[in-house]
mmCIF file of C-alpha atoms and ligand atoms in Angstrom:
data_model
loop_
_atom_site.group_PDB
_atom_site.id
_atom_site.type_symbol
_atom_site.label_atom_id
_atom_site.label_comp_id
_atom_site.label_asym_id
_atom_site.label_seq_id
_atom_site.Cartn_x
_atom_site.Cartn_y
_atom_site.Cartn_z
ATOM 1 C CA MET A 7 3.802 6.804 4.270
ATOM 2 C CA SER A 8 4.819 10.039 5.207
ATOM 3 C CA LYS A 9 8.319 11.691 5.682
ATOM 4 C CA ARG A 10 9.352 11.652 9.247
ATOM 5 C CA ASP A 11 9.743 15.077 10.956
ATOM 6 C CA TYR A 12 13.502 15.983 10.975
ATOM 7 C CA TYR A 13 13.589 16.771 14.869
ATOM 8 C CA GLU A 14 12.113 13.433 15.593
ATOM 9 C CA VAL A 15 14.642 11.894 13.333
ATOM 10 C CA LEU A 16 17.457 13.356 15.244
ATOM 11 C CA GLY A 17 15.366 12.897 18.544
ATOM 12 C CA VAL A 18 15.869 16.333 19.511
ATOM 13 C CA ALA A 19 13.397 19.324 20.529
ATOM 14 C CA LYS A 20 12.432 21.909 18.102
ATOM 15 C CA THR A 21 14.447 24.396 20.168
ATOM 16 C CA ALA A 22 17.508 22.235 20.163
ATOM 17 C CA SER A 23 20.901 24.451 19.789
ATOM 18 C CA GLU A 24 23.251 23.601 17.053
ATOM 19 C CA ALA A 25 25.627 21.759 19.659
ATOM 20 C CA GLU A 26 22.814 19.590 20.856
ATOM 21 C CA MET A 27 21.750 18.754 17.335
ATOM 22 C CA LYS A 28 25.367 17.895 16.314
ATOM 23 C CA SER A 29 25.886 15.441 19.284
ATOM 24 C CA ALA A 30 22.601 13.699 18.769
ATOM 25 C CA PHE A 31 23.271 13.321 15.066
ATOM 26 C CA ARG A 32 27.008 11.988 15.751
ATOM 27 C CA LYS A 33 25.629 9.515 18.468
ATOM 28 C CA LEU A 34 23.092 8.119 15.881
ATOM 29 C CA ALA A 35 25.149 8.088 13.074
ATOM 30 C CA MET A 36 27.514 5.983 14.979
ATOM 31 C CA GLN A 37 24.824 3.723 15.699
ATOM 32 C CA TYR A 38 23.586 3.311 12.093
ATOM 33 C CA HIS A 39 26.697 3.788 10.178
ATOM 34 C CA PRO A 40 26.623 1.366 7.074
ATOM 35 C CA ASP A 41 30.070 0.259 8.040
ATOM 36 C CA ARG A 42 29.056 -0.857 11.476
ATOM 37 C CA ASN A 43 25.770 -2.687 10.177
ATOM 38 C CA PRO A 44 27.070 -4.153 6.961
ATOM 39 C CA GLY A 45 23.971 -5.618 5.126
ATOM 40 C CA ASP A 46 21.350 -4.170 7.482
ATOM 41 C CA HIS A 47 19.018 -2.434 5.118
ATOM 42 C CA GLU A 48 16.884 -0.809 7.814
ATOM 43 C CA ALA A 49 20.063 0.787 9.432
ATOM 44 C CA GLU A 50 21.177 2.061 5.917
ATOM 45 C CA VAL A 51 17.849 3.596 5.511
ATOM 46 C CA LYS A 52 17.983 5.229 8.968
ATOM 47 C CA PHE A 53 21.385 6.307 8.449
ATOM 48 C CA LYS A 54 20.398 8.302 5.029
ATOM 49 C CA GLU A 55 17.239 9.736 6.719
ATOM 50 C CA LEU A 56 19.567 10.863 9.545
ATOM 51 C CA ASN A 57 21.800 12.524 7.189
ATOM 52 C CA GLU A 58 19.147 14.229 5.440
ATOM 53 C CA ALA A 59 17.605 15.758 8.600
ATOM 54 C CA TYR A 60 20.965 16.664 9.904
ATOM 55 C CA GLN A 61 21.954 18.541 6.530
ATOM 56 C CA THR A 62 18.763 20.418 6.596
ATOM 57 C CA LEU A 63 18.614 21.524 10.487
ATOM 58 C CA SER A 64 22.339 22.350 10.718
ATOM 59 C CA ASP A 65 21.964 24.876 7.946
ATOM 60 C CA GLY A 66 20.403 27.844 9.453
ATOM 61 C CA GLN A 67 18.414 29.060 6.572
ATOM 62 C CA LYS A 68 17.145 25.574 5.716
ATOM 63 C CA ARG A 69 16.196 25.129 9.228
ATOM 64 C CA ALA A 70 14.020 28.225 9.404
ATOM 65 C CA ALA A 71 12.597 27.083 6.105
ATOM 66 C CA TYR A 72 11.641 23.824 7.487
ATOM 67 C CA ASP A 73 10.290 25.258 10.785
ATOM 68 C CA ARG A 74 8.023 27.375 8.678
ATOM 69 C CA TYR A 75 6.848 25.173 6.170
ATOM 70 C CA GLY A 76 8.105 21.636 6.963
ATOM 71 C CA HIS A 77 8.975 19.220 4.190
ATOM 72 C CA ALA A 78 7.103 21.355 1.663
ATOM 73 C CA ALA A 79 10.015 23.650 1.873
ATOM 74 C CA PHE A 80 11.944 21.815 -0.119
ATOM 75 C CA ALA A 81 9.229 20.363 -2.426
ATOM 76 C CA ASN A 82 10.931 21.714 -5.576
ATOM 77 C CA GLY A 83 14.429 21.012 -4.275
ATOM 78 C CA GLY A 84 15.627 20.060 -7.754
ATOM 79 C CA GLY A 85 15.789 23.840 -8.534
ATOM 80 C CA ALA A 86 16.773 24.900 -12.149
ATOM 81 C CA GLY A 87 19.688 22.264 -12.046
ATOM 82 C CA GLY A 88 17.532 19.269 -11.757
ATOM 83 C CA GLY A 89 14.370 20.699 -13.097
ATOM 84 C CA GLY A 90 14.725 19.206 -16.327
ATOM 85 C CA PHE A 91 14.438 15.807 -15.621
ATOM 86 C CA ASN A 92 11.364 16.447 -13.101
ATOM 87 C CA GLY A 93 9.127 17.377 -16.020
ATOM 88 C CA ASP A 94 10.293 13.897 -18.022
ATOM 89 C CA PHE A 95 9.355 12.053 -15.030
ATOM 90 C CA SER A 96 5.932 12.832 -14.579
ATOM 91 C CA ASP A 97 5.344 12.045 -18.291
ATOM 92 C CA PHE A 98 6.180 8.517 -18.068
ATOM 93 C CA MET A 99 3.808 7.933 -15.016
ATOM 94 C CA SER A 100 1.089 5.821 -16.617
ATOM 95 C CA ASP A 101 -2.160 5.021 -14.897
ATOM 96 C CA ILE A 102 -0.561 2.369 -12.609
ATOM 97 C CA PHE A 103 2.359 4.600 -11.750
ATOM 98 C CA GLU A 104 2.318 7.608 -9.434
ATOM 99 C CA ASN A 105 4.970 9.353 -7.951
ATOM 100 C CA PHE A 106 4.480 8.336 -4.116
ATOM 101 C CA PHE A 107 4.690 11.788 -2.832
ATOM 102 C CA GLY A 108 2.375 13.440 -5.393
ATOM 103 C CA ASP A 109 4.195 15.731 -8.006
ATOM 104 C CA ALA A 110 7.460 14.716 -9.168
ATOM 105 C CA GLY A 111 9.561 16.962 -6.864
ATOM 106 C CA GLY A 112 7.094 16.380 -4.066
ATOM 107 C CA ARG A 113 9.639 14.701 -1.813
ATOM 108 C CA GLY A 114 12.095 16.866 -0.265
ATOM 109 C CA ARG A 115 15.040 15.260 -1.892
ATOM 110 C CA GLY A 116 18.354 14.872 0.143
ATOM 111 C CA ARG A 117 20.737 17.182 -1.716
ATOM 112 C CA ASN A 118 24.246 18.009 -0.831
ATOM 113 C CA THR A 119 26.412 20.468 -2.292
ATOM 114 C CA THR A 120 27.562 18.122 -5.072
ATOM 115 C CA GLY A 121 24.224 18.263 -6.477
ATOM 116 C CA ARG A 122 23.525 14.529 -5.696
ATOM 117 C CA GLU A 123 19.641 13.866 -5.282
ATOM 118 C CA ARG A 124 17.834 10.909 -3.960
ATOM 119 C CA GLY A 125 15.532 9.433 -6.546
ATOM 120 C CA ALA A 126 11.952 9.858 -5.845
ATOM 121 C CA ASP A 127 9.781 7.081 -4.372
ATOM 122 C CA MET A 128 7.479 5.283 -6.435
ATOM 123 C CA ARG A 129 4.086 3.593 -6.067
ATOM 124 C CA TYR A 130 3.103 0.540 -8.023
ATOM 125 C CA ASN A 131 -0.573 -0.516 -7.578
ATOM 126 C CA LEU A 132 -0.873 -4.340 -8.068
ATOM 127 C CA GLU A 133 -4.139 -6.022 -8.320
ATOM 128 C CA ILE A 134 -4.373 -9.503 -7.516
ATOM 129 C CA THR A 135 -7.080 -12.156 -7.412
ATOM 130 C CA LEU A 136 -8.155 -13.840 -4.220
ATOM 131 C CA ASP A 137 -6.898 -17.184 -5.880
ATOM 132 C CA GLU A 138 -3.508 -15.531 -5.953
ATOM 133 C CA ALA A 139 -3.823 -14.460 -2.433
ATOM 134 C CA PHE A 140 -4.498 -17.748 -1.405
ATOM 135 C CA HIS A 141 -1.734 -19.506 -3.239
ATOM 136 C CA GLY A 142 0.788 -16.691 -3.246
ATOM 137 C CA LYS A 143 2.482 -15.603 -6.340
ATOM 138 C CA THR A 144 5.651 -14.448 -7.986
ATOM 139 C CA ALA A 145 4.574 -11.204 -9.804
ATOM 140 C CA GLU A 146 6.608 -9.875 -12.615
ATOM 141 C CA LEU A 147 6.365 -6.167 -12.517
ATOM 142 C CA LYS A 148 7.528 -4.080 -15.624
ATOM 143 C CA ILE A 149 8.645 -0.719 -13.986
ATOM 144 C CA PRO A 150 9.303 2.318 -16.496
ATOM 145 C CA THR A 151 11.628 4.212 -14.413
ATOM 146 C CA SER A 152 14.706 6.129 -14.745
ATOM 147 C CA ILE A 153 18.055 4.289 -13.877
ATOM 148 C CA THR A 154 21.856 5.424 -13.667
ATOM 149 C CA CYS A 155 22.921 6.221 -17.068
ATOM 150 C CA GLU A 156 25.230 3.356 -18.143
ATOM 151 C CA ALA A 157 27.315 5.678 -20.614
ATOM 152 C CA CYS A 158 28.360 8.201 -18.036
ATOM 153 C CA SER A 159 27.928 6.050 -14.947
ATOM 154 C CA GLY A 160 25.594 8.653 -13.663
ATOM 155 C CA SER A 161 27.984 11.665 -13.561
ATOM 156 C CA GLY A 162 26.109 13.572 -16.488
ATOM 157 C CA ALA A 163 29.189 14.279 -18.113
ATOM 158 C CA LYS A 164 30.255 13.039 -21.565
ATOM 159 C CA PRO A 165 32.173 9.628 -21.249
ATOM 160 C CA GLY A 166 36.130 10.568 -20.940
ATOM 161 C CA SER A 167 35.233 14.013 -19.541
ATOM 162 C CA LYS A 168 34.511 14.769 -15.884
ATOM 163 C CA PRO A 169 32.226 17.493 -14.279
ATOM 164 C CA LYS A 170 34.617 20.103 -13.206
ATOM 165 C CA THR A 171 34.328 22.293 -10.218
ATOM 166 C CA CYS A 172 32.307 25.338 -10.673
ATOM 167 C CA PRO A 173 34.316 28.553 -11.025
ATOM 168 C CA THR A 174 31.936 30.764 -9.591
ATOM 169 C CA CYS A 175 31.836 29.371 -6.235
ATOM 170 C CA ALA A 176 34.921 27.266 -6.413
ATOM 171 C CA GLY A 177 32.816 24.217 -5.395
ATOM 172 C CA ALA A 178 31.050 25.497 -2.584
ATOM 173 C CA GLY A 179 27.828 25.723 -4.215
ATOM 174 C CA ARG A 180 27.080 28.950 -2.574
ATOM 175 C CA VAL A 181 28.269 32.576 -3.091
ATOM 176 C CA ARG A 182 28.640 35.223 -0.658
ATOM 177 C CA ALA A 183 27.907 38.986 -1.305
ATOM 178 C CA THR A 184 28.288 41.724 0.947
ATOM 179 C CA GLN A 185 25.784 44.640 0.592
ATOM 180 C CA GLY A 186 26.578 47.552 3.132
ATOM 181 C CA PHE A 187 26.910 45.987 6.503
ATOM 182 C CA PHE A 188 24.871 42.631 5.498
ATOM 183 C CA SER A 189 26.980 39.709 4.073
ATOM 184 C CA ILE A 190 24.306 37.641 2.079
ATOM 185 C CA GLU A 191 25.068 34.100 1.120
ATOM 186 C CA ARG A 192 23.028 32.470 -1.584
ATOM 187 C CA THR A 193 23.036 29.371 -3.872
ATOM 188 C CA CYS A 194 25.624 29.814 -6.612
ATOM 189 C CA PRO A 195 23.861 30.838 -9.763
ATOM 190 C CA ASN A 196 26.345 28.976 -12.022
ATOM 191 C CA CYS A 197 25.898 25.606 -10.968
ATOM 192 C CA HIS A 198 22.712 25.869 -8.949
ATOM 193 C CA GLY A 199 24.321 24.688 -5.696
ATOM 194 C CA ARG A 200 25.913 21.525 -7.259
ATOM 195 C CA GLY A 201 29.439 22.896 -6.787
ATOM 196 C CA GLU A 202 30.033 21.307 -10.400
ATOM 197 C CA VAL A 203 29.499 22.207 -13.716
ATOM 198 C CA ILE A 204 29.360 19.796 -16.872
ATOM 199 C CA ASP A 205 30.989 21.444 -19.988
ATOM 200 C CA ASP A 206 30.389 18.277 -22.217
ATOM 201 C CA PRO A 207 27.081 16.765 -21.177
ATOM 202 C CA CYS A 208 26.580 12.875 -21.749
ATOM 203 C CA GLY A 209 24.913 12.512 -25.237
ATOM 204 C CA SER A 210 22.932 9.537 -23.656
ATOM 205 C CA CYS A 211 21.218 11.202 -20.804
ATOM 206 C CA GLY A 212 21.720 14.852 -21.514
ATOM 207 C CA GLY A 213 23.636 15.445 -18.399
ATOM 208 C CA ALA A 214 20.886 14.346 -15.903
ATOM 209 C CA GLY A 215 22.787 11.166 -15.178
ATOM 210 C CA ARG A 216 20.051 8.956 -15.676
ATOM 211 C CA VAL A 217 17.857 7.563 -18.273
ATOM 212 C CA THR A 218 14.391 5.910 -18.637
ATOM 213 C CA ARG A 219 13.969 2.068 -18.979
ATOM 214 C CA GLU A 220 11.662 -0.383 -18.353
ATOM 215 C CA ARG A 221 12.758 -2.696 -15.598
ATOM 216 C CA THR A 222 11.498 -6.001 -14.975
ATOM 217 C CA LEU A 223 11.164 -6.946 -11.109
ATOM 218 C CA SER A 224 10.289 -10.135 -9.818
ATOM 219 C CA VAL A 225 8.425 -9.820 -6.425
ATOM 220 C CA ASN A 226 7.100 -12.569 -4.299
ATOM 221 C CA ILE A 227 3.677 -12.221 -2.995
ATOM 222 C CA PRO A 228 3.286 -14.343 0.333
ATOM 223 C CA ALA A 229 0.347 -16.483 0.694
ATOM 224 C CA GLY A 230 -2.525 -14.904 2.987
ATOM 225 C CA VAL A 231 -1.870 -11.160 1.946
ATOM 226 C CA GLU A 232 -4.535 -8.801 2.650
ATOM 227 C CA ASP A 233 -6.184 -6.186 0.600
ATOM 228 C CA GLY A 234 -4.124 -2.871 1.284
ATOM 229 C CA THR A 235 -1.052 -4.768 1.980
ATOM 230 C CA ARG A 236 2.087 -2.641 1.106
ATOM 231 C CA ILE A 237 5.353 -3.660 0.039
ATOM 232 C CA ARG A 238 8.457 -1.931 0.317
ATOM 233 C CA LEU A 239 11.301 -2.549 -1.958
ATOM 234 C CA ALA A 240 13.998 -0.196 -0.706
ATOM 235 C CA GLY A 241 16.360 1.271 -3.365
ATOM 236 C CA GLU A 242 14.063 -0.062 -6.261
ATOM 237 C CA GLY A 243 12.328 3.669 -6.910
ATOM 238 C CA GLU A 244 13.609 6.175 -9.172
ATOM 239 C CA ALA A 245 17.546 6.409 -9.628
ATOM 240 C CA GLY A 246 18.973 9.318 -7.725
ATOM 241 C CA LEU A 247 20.408 12.083 -9.764
ATOM 242 C CA ARG A 248 24.110 12.356 -10.411
ATOM 243 C CA GLY A 249 25.229 9.239 -8.187
ATOM 244 C CA GLY A 250 22.531 10.007 -5.428
ATOM 245 C CA PRO A 251 20.773 7.169 -3.932
ATOM 246 C CA ALA A 252 17.812 5.663 -5.386
ATOM 247 C CA GLY A 253 14.297 6.154 -3.789
ATOM 248 C CA ASP A 254 12.178 3.282 -2.741
ATOM 249 C CA LEU A 255 9.451 1.498 -4.541
ATOM 250 C CA TYR A 256 6.160 0.805 -2.958
ATOM 251 C CA ILE A 257 3.793 -1.819 -4.103
ATOM 252 C CA PHE A 258 0.168 -1.367 -2.962
ATOM 253 C CA LEU A 259 -1.801 -4.683 -3.251
ATOM 254 C CA SER A 260 -5.395 -4.788 -3.874
ATOM 255 C CA LEU A 261 -7.588 -7.805 -4.127
ATOM 256 C CA LYS A 262 -10.160 -8.193 -6.922
ATOM 257 C CA PRO A 263 -13.532 -8.912 -5.629
ATOM 258 C CA HIS A 264 -14.339 -12.649 -6.171
ATOM 259 C CA PRO A 265 -17.577 -13.437 -7.465
ATOM 260 C CA PHE A 266 -18.554 -16.227 -4.647
ATOM 261 C CA PHE A 267 -16.293 -15.614 -1.911
ATOM 262 C CA GLN A 268 -16.219 -12.621 0.514
ATOM 263 C CA ARG A 269 -13.038 -12.565 2.706
ATOM 264 C CA ASP A 270 -12.981 -11.257 6.250
ATOM 265 C CA GLY A 271 -9.491 -11.663 7.495
ATOM 266 C CA ALA A 272 -8.566 -15.377 7.178
ATOM 267 C CA ASP A 273 -12.209 -16.471 7.005
ATOM 268 C CA LEU A 274 -14.266 -16.784 3.656
ATOM 269 C CA PHE A 275 -17.957 -16.313 3.287
ATOM 270 C CA CYS A 276 -20.150 -17.927 0.601
ATOM 271 C CA ARG A 277 -23.767 -17.743 0.243
ATOM 272 C CA VAL A 278 -25.268 -20.983 -1.509
ATOM 273 C CA PRO A 279 -28.945 -20.926 -2.633
ATOM 274 C CA ILE A 280 -30.728 -24.365 -2.067
ATOM 275 C CA SER A 281 -34.066 -25.499 -2.900
ATOM 276 C CA LEU A 282 -37.085 -25.541 -0.651
ATOM 277 C CA VAL A 283 -37.221 -29.290 -0.799
ATOM 278 C CA THR A 284 -33.577 -29.742 0.058
ATOM 279 C CA ALA A 285 -34.173 -27.443 2.913
ATOM 280 C CA ALA A 286 -37.172 -29.289 4.183
ATOM 281 C CA ILE A 287 -36.037 -32.735 3.528
ATOM 282 C CA GLY A 288 -32.151 -32.482 3.747
ATOM 283 C CA GLY A 289 -29.720 -33.264 1.411
ATOM 284 C CA GLU A 290 -25.946 -32.394 0.487
ATOM 285 C CA PHE A 291 -23.833 -30.374 -2.004
ATOM 286 C CA ASN A 292 -20.174 -29.790 -2.734
ATOM 287 C CA VAL A 293 -18.568 -26.378 -2.740
ATOM 288 C CA PRO A 294 -15.431 -25.769 -4.700
ATOM 289 C CA THR A 295 -12.706 -24.220 -2.705
ATOM 290 C CA LEU A 296 -9.616 -22.088 -3.269
ATOM 291 C CA SER A 297 -7.375 -24.903 -2.407
ATOM 292 C CA GLY A 298 -8.929 -26.682 -5.894
ATOM 293 C CA SER A 299 -10.631 -29.453 -3.975
ATOM 294 C CA GLU A 300 -14.287 -29.615 -3.100
ATOM 295 C CA ALA A 301 -15.844 -29.438 0.232
ATOM 296 C CA LEU A 302 -19.000 -31.360 1.217
ATOM 297 C CA VAL A 303 -21.805 -29.555 2.934
ATOM 298 C CA LYS A 304 -24.652 -31.720 4.552
ATOM 299 C CA VAL A 305 -27.902 -29.923 4.765
ATOM 300 C CA PRO A 306 -30.140 -31.725 7.830
ATOM 301 C CA GLU A 307 -33.875 -31.521 7.358
ATOM 302 C CA GLY A 308 -35.662 -28.605 8.374
ATOM 303 C CA THR A 309 -32.756 -26.218 7.571
ATOM 304 C CA GLN A 310 -34.025 -22.512 7.581
ATOM 305 C CA THR A 311 -32.741 -19.842 5.352
ATOM 306 C CA GLY A 312 -29.517 -17.922 6.791
ATOM 307 C CA LYS A 313 -28.189 -20.994 8.585
ATOM 308 C CA GLN A 314 -24.542 -20.967 8.452
ATOM 309 C CA PHE A 315 -22.186 -23.978 8.264
ATOM 310 C CA ARG A 316 -18.678 -23.809 8.920
ATOM 311 C CA LEU A 317 -16.039 -25.671 7.212
ATOM 312 C CA LYS A 318 -13.019 -25.671 9.307
ATOM 313 C CA GLY A 319 -9.630 -24.746 7.770
ATOM 314 C CA LYS A 320 -11.086 -24.226 4.301
ATOM 315 C CA GLY A 321 -10.298 -20.399 4.680
ATOM 316 C CA MET A 322 -7.489 -18.377 3.761
ATOM 317 C CA PRO A 323 -3.933 -18.718 4.972
ATOM 318 C CA VAL A 324 -2.908 -16.576 7.505
ATOM 319 C CA LEU A 325 0.384 -14.508 6.507
ATOM 320 C CA ARG A 326 3.721 -15.934 7.928
ATOM 321 C CA SER A 327 1.899 -18.371 9.710
ATOM 322 C CA ARG A 328 0.559 -21.961 9.450
ATOM 323 C CA ASP A 329 -2.956 -20.858 10.704
ATOM 324 C CA VAL A 330 -5.866 -21.059 8.093
ATOM 325 C CA GLY A 331 -9.085 -19.686 8.525
ATOM 326 C CA ASP A 332 -12.502 -21.110 7.982
ATOM 327 C CA LEU A 333 -15.041 -21.156 5.098
ATOM 328 C CA TYR A 334 -18.555 -20.266 6.107
ATOM 329 C CA ILE A 335 -21.358 -21.448 3.952
ATOM 330 C CA GLN A 336 -24.615 -19.484 4.470
ATOM 331 C CA VAL A 337 -27.594 -21.216 2.922
ATOM 332 C CA VAL A 338 -30.538 -19.216 1.554
ATOM 333 C CA VAL A 339 -33.625 -21.073 0.661
ATOM 334 C CA GLU A 340 -35.018 -20.246 -2.762
ATOM 335 C CA THR A 341 -38.748 -20.107 -2.902
ATOM 336 C CA PRO A 342 -39.870 -21.885 -6.293
ATOM 337 C CA GLN A 343 -41.170 -19.552 -8.965
ATOM 338 C CA LYS A 344 -43.384 -20.182 -12.217
ATOM 339 C CA LEU A 345 -45.155 -23.311 -11.016
ATOM 340 C CA THR A 346 -46.751 -25.383 -13.460
ATOM 341 C CA LYS A 347 -50.539 -26.355 -12.655
ATOM 342 C CA ARG A 348 -49.498 -29.780 -11.308
ATOM 343 C CA GLN A 349 -46.983 -28.320 -9.012
ATOM 344 C CA ARG A 350 -49.303 -25.856 -7.780
ATOM 345 C CA GLU A 351 -51.812 -28.581 -6.919
ATOM 346 C CA LEU A 352 -49.152 -30.749 -5.057
ATOM 347 C CA LEU A 353 -48.206 -27.826 -2.903
ATOM 348 C CA GLU A 354 -51.809 -27.051 -2.176
ATOM 349 C CA GLU A 355 -52.257 -30.715 -1.362
ATOM 350 C CA PHE A 356 -49.181 -30.498 0.886
ATOM 351 C CA ASP A 357 -50.429 -27.566 2.501
ATOM 352 C CA LYS A 358 -53.713 -29.211 3.608
ATOM 353 C CA GLU A 359 -51.406 -31.879 5.273
ATOM 354 C CA CYS A 360 -49.517 -29.092 7.192
ATOM 355 C CA SER A 361 -50.003 -28.619 10.771
ATOM 356 C CA LYS A 362 -48.651 -25.956 13.214
ATOM 357 C CA GLU A 363 -45.587 -28.080 13.862
ATOM 358 C CA ASN A 364 -44.593 -27.828 10.198
ATOM 359 C CA HIS A 365 -44.486 -24.126 10.591
ATOM 360 C CA PRO A 366 -43.892 -23.051 14.264
ATOM 361 C CA GLU A 367 -42.887 -19.683 13.368
ATOM 362 C CA SER A 368 -45.242 -18.484 10.792
ATOM 363 C CA SER A 369 -48.342 -20.284 12.185
ATOM 364 C CA GLY A 370 -50.176 -18.125 14.582
ATOM 365 C CA PHE A 371 -47.537 -15.312 14.250
ATOM 366 C CA PHE A 372 -50.132 -12.248 13.794
ATOM 367 C CA SER A 373 -52.047 -13.807 16.752
ATOM 368 C CA ARG A 374 -48.915 -13.578 18.863
ATOM 369 C CA PHE A 375 -48.072 -10.209 17.472
ATOM 370 C CA ARG A 376 -51.534 -8.913 18.426
ATOM 371 C CA GLU A 377 -51.361 -10.525 21.973
ATOM 372 C CA PHE A 378 -47.989 -8.707 22.531
ATOM 373 C CA LEU A 379 -49.454 -5.499 21.295
ATOM 374 C CA ASP A 380 -52.699 -5.768 23.603
ATOM 375 C CA GLY A 381 -50.369 -6.800 26.573
ATOM 376 C CA PHE A 382 -48.210 -3.700 25.986
ATOM 377 C CA SER A 383 -51.162 -1.106 25.802
ATOM 378 C CA GLY A 384 -52.720 -2.754 28.778
ATOM 379 C CA SER A 385 -49.506 -2.345 30.926
ATOM 380 C CA THR A 386 -49.730 1.578 30.423
HETATM 381 ZN ZN1 ZN B 502 24.902 10.014 -19.059
HETATM 382 ZN ZN1 ZN B 503 28.929 27.141 -8.408
#
């Protein structure tokens, strides 16, 4: 999933004026405001996205940077202030964890002048077996992630103290300097744009407002999930910085290959070798299915290799549906090997008894082939 284009989020053209953007933002903000959509998570996410887009585009400098570089313009949005944590973050990423958007600062984080930062999105690769995909399961995920520091409630200031307004910029996060005719506004060097400074950093988190912990998350994997399914758990990603909202957690499901069943959507395929004799005179065999029961396959006499038998309703369940796929059994005739002298004699004797009718395909094949070639050359 890539970050949506800010103009698209606001539904305005790239050439939109400030006023047009403001009115578009107001309209959408009213629509998705959490107060108007209590408990609606999608609205909440949209609202956040909207805020982020508007905050960027309503700021002339940021808009120019965004127009030029896109989201990459804010790739290291943490700056010097938030940078300390970014380093730690990539450290605890083990092989199954990746910051969803590449490096730790990869996502243009929603920042505002209070230094709040949205936590990064995270990716969790979960491999399940076909059997688990068949039955569905509750997966316990252990997620080393940063959470809001309990000691300082995420403020980063030592308990009992509070971050105070930055004296350099008086809380604005930016400072203005006049050089000749020009007035230049830049990020406040003292607070790095946060507008607040922490004199007494919290001992537990060193002022970052969050700490690394292992969380356990119970996730319900529904029956019928497919390889490559993505599950998004909103707000379960990295904690925000200094009270900012948490990122999202994306679970990427992959299915372990099964030694006997191949899956194609809801259908399962299985190759079953049968003996030459069973193929010739008929017989039956049981195949184990994923439901735990066995299914009977009846092989009629004269079955050829490659023949498929369909077992209706013995395949995979379909996600969020009562439908079930089928199981296809493809038989492959195994030619006997390492014959004893006696077996060889029996087969030779059997062969003497054979007529064209026993092998309609193979008997006379080459003469038919030649006839075809002769006819072909004659016609040219
Ligand atoms: Zn703390
Ligand atoms: Zn400042």
